[in-house]
Coordinates of C-alpha atoms in Angstrom, one line a residue:
Chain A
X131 CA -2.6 -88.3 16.2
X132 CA -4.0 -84.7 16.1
X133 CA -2.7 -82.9 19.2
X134 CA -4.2 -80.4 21.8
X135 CA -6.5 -77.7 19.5
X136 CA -7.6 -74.6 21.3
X137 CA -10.1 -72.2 19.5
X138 CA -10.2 -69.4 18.7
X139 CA -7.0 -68.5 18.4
X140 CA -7.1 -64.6 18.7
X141 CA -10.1 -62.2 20.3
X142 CA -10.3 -58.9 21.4
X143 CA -13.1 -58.1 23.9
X144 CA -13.5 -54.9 25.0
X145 CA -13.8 -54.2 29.2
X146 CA -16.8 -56.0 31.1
X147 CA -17.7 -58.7 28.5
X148 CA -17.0 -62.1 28.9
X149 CA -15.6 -64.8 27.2
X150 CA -15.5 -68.3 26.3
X151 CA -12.7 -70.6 25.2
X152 CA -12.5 -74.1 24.0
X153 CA -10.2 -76.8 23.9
X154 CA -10.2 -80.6 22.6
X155 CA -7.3 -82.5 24.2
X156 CA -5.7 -85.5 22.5
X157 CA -7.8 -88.6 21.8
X158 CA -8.1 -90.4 25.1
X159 CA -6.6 -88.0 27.2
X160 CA -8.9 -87.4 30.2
X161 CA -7.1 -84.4 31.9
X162 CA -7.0 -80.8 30.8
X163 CA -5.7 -78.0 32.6
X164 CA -5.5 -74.6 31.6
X165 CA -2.3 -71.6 31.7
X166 CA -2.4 -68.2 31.7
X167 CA 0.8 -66.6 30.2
X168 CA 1.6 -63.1 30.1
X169 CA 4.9 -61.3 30.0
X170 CA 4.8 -60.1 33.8
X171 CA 3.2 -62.9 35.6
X172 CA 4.6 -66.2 33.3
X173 CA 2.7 -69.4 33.2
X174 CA -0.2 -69.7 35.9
X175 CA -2.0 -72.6 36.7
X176 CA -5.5 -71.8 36.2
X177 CA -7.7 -75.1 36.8
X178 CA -7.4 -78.8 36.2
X179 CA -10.4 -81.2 35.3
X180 CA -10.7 -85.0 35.3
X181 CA -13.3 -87.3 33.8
X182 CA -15.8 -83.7 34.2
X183 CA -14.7 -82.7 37.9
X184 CA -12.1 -80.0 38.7
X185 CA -9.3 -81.9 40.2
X186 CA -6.9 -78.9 41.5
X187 CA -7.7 -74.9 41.1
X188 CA -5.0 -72.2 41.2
X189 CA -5.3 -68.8 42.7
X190 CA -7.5 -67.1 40.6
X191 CA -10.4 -64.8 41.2
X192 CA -13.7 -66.5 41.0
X193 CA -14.6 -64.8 37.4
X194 CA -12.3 -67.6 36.4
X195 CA -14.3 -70.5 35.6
X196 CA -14.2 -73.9 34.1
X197 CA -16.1 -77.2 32.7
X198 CA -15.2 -80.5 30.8
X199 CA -17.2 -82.3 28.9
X200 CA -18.0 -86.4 28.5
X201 CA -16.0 -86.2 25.5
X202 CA -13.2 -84.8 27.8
X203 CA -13.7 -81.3 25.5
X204 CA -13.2 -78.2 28.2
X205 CA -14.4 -74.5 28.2
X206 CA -13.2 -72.2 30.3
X207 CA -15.3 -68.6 30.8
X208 CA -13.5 -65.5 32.0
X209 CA -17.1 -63.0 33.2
X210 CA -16.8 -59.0 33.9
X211 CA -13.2 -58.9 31.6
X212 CA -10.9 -56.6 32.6
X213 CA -7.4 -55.3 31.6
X214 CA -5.4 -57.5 32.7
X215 CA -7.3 -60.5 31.9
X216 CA -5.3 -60.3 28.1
X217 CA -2.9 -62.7 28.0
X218 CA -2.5 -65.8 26.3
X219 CA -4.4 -68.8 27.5
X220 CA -3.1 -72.5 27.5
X221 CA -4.6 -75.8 27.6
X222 CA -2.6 -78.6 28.7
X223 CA -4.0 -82.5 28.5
X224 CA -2.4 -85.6 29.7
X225 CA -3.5 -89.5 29.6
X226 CA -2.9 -89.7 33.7
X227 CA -5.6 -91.8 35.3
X228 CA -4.5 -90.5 38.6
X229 CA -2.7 -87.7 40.0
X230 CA 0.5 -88.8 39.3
X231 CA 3.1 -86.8 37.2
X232 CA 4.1 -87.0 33.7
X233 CA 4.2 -84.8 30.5
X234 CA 1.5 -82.4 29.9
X235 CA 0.7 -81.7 26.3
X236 CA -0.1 -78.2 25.4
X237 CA -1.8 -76.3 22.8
X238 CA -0.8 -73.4 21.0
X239 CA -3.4 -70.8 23.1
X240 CA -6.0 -68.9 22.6
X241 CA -4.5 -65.0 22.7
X242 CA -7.0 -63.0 24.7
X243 CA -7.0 -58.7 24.1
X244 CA -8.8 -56.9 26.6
X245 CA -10.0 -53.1 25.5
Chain B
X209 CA 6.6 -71.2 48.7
X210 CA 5.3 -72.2 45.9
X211 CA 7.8 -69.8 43.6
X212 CA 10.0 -71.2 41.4
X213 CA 12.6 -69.1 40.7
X214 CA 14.7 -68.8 37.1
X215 CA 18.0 -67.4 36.1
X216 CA 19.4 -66.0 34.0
X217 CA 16.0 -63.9 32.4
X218 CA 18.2 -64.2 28.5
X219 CA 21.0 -65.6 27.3
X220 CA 22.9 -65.4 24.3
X221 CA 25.3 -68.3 23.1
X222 CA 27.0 -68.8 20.1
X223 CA 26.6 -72.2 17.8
X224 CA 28.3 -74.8 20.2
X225 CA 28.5 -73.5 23.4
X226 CA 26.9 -75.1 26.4
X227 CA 24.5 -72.4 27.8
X228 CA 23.5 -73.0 31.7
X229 CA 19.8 -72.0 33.1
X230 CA 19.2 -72.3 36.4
X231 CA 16.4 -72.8 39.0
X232 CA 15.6 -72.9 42.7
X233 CA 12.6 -73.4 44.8
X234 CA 11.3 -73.8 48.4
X235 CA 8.6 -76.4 48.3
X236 CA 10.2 -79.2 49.7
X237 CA 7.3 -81.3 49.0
X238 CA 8.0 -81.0 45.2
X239 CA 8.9 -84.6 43.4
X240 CA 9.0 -83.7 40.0
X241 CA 10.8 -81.3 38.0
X242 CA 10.5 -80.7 34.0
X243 CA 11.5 -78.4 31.5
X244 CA 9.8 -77.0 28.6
X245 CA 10.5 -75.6 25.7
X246 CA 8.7 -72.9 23.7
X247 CA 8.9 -71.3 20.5
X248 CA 7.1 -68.1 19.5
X249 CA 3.5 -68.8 18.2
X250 CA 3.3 -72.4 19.9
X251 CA 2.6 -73.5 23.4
X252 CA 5.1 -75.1 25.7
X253 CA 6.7 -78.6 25.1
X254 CA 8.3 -80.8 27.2
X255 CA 11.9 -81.6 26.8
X256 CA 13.4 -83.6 29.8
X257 CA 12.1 -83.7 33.1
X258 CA 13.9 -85.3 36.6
X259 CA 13.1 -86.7 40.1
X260 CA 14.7 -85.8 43.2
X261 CA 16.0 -89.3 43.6
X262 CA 18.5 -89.0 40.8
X263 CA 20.9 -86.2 40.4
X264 CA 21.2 -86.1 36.8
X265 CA 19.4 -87.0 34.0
X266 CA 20.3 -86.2 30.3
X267 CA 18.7 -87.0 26.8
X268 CA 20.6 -86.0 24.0
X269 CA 22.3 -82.7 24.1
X270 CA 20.1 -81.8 26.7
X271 CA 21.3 -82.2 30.6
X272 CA 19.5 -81.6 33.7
X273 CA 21.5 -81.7 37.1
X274 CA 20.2 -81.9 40.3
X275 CA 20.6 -80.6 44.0
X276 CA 18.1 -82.1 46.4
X277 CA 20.0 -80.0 49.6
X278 CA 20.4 -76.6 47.5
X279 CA 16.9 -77.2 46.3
X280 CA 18.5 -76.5 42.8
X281 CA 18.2 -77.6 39.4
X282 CA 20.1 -76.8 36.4
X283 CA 19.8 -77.2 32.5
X284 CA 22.8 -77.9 30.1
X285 CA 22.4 -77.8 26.3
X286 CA 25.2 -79.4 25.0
X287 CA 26.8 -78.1 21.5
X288 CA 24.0 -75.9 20.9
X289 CA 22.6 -74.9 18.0
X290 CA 20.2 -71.9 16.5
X291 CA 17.2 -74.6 16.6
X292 CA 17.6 -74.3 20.0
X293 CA 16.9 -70.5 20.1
X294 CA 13.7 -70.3 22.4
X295 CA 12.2 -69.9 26.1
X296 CA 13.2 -72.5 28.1
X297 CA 11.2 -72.8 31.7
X298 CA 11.8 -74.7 34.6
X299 CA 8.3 -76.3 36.5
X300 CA 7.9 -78.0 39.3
X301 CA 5.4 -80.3 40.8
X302 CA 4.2 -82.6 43.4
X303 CA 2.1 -86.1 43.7
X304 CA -1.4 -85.0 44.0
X305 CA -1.2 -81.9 41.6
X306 CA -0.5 -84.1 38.2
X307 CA -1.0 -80.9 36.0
X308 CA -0.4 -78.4 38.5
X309 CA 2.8 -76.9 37.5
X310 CA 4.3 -74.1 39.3
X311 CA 6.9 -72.5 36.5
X312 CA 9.7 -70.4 36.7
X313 CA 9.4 -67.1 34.9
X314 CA 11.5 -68.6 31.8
X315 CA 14.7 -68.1 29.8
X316 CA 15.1 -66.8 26.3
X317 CA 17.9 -68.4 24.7
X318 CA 19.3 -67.4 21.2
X319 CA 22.3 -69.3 19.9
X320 CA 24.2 -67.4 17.3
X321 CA 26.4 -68.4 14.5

């Protein structure tokens, strides 16, 4: 079973731009939920989608956005990039139907560099 | 509130000793607390995970105790080895935020020989 594939894997993007960032989450998973790690702030809970809605949002500035497809495929868009924006971004996907607790399944990231 | 907070930042062990990380929070709300493991280059995995109605839970060579009153929670790697070199960070949750995982700020771990 393939697991959790996040692309790209590496970008630079220079101040102002924006960017875009997939992820495909294990066959039959229906959650996804996306990190943001960086040395000085850890992991952060960006956003959390279920069968296409956003189920639970962290505290992150409103250039922070998500989606999730029918095929339970999820983007997530960072507008007006700035500095501190590089980090590495996670995606997370788990078979839960509801909004229990159990092991989340994470991808290798997608490294953001903001110039 | 919502902190989780991690200790000791790095920790260096050699090939069999038992290294000790520890974590405390404030929520008391929080039900359910995992670990995960991460190498460099990959994303987080998880590697044993608890419920305040137990205090201890171990798989392996991996331990976790529990303290429901100190709001603490501790992980023992028994007889370690340099596999286990990696971050190691403590998360904790609640019912109603499945994938909402508040983390501690991790714990690099490198096992000598």
């Amino acid at each position: 079973k393939a697991g959790v594939t996040q692309t790209p894997r590496y970008l630079i993007k220079t101040r102002g731009q924006q960017v875009t960032l997939s992820c495909s989450p294990i066959s039959g998973h229906r959650s996804v939920s996306w990190y943001q790690q960086t040395p000085g702030q850890g992991l952060q809970f960006l956003f959390e989608y279920f069968s296409e809605t956003q189920r639970n949002k962290g505290n992150f500035p409103g250039r922070f956005s998500g989606r999730q497809f029918s095929n339970s495929r999820s983007e997530m868009n960072v507008s007006t990039l700035e500095l501190g924006d590089s980090a590495l971004y996670l995606c997370a996907s788990t078979q839960l139907r509801t909004s229990g607790t159990g092991e989340l399944f994470f991808g290798e990231g997608s490294r953001l560099t903001v110039l | 509130q919502q902190q989780v907070k991690q200790s000791p930042q790095s920790l260096i062990v050699q090939k069999g000793g038992i290294p000790i990380i520890n974590c405390a929070y404030e929520n008391t709300a929080f039900d359910y607390f995992p670990w995960y493991q991460q190498f460099p280059g990959k994303g987080p995995a998880l590697l044993i995970a608890i419920r305040p109605d137990v205090s201890e839970k171990k798989e392996g060579r991996f331990t976790i105790s529990f303290n429901k009153s100190a709001k603490q929670f501790s992980l023992h790697i028994m007889d370690s080895q340099p596999g286990d070199s990696a971050t190691y960070f403590c998360a904790a949750s609640y019912t109603g935020t499945a994938s909402k995982l508040t983390f501690g700020t991790g714990t690099r771990l490198q096992v000598t020989l």
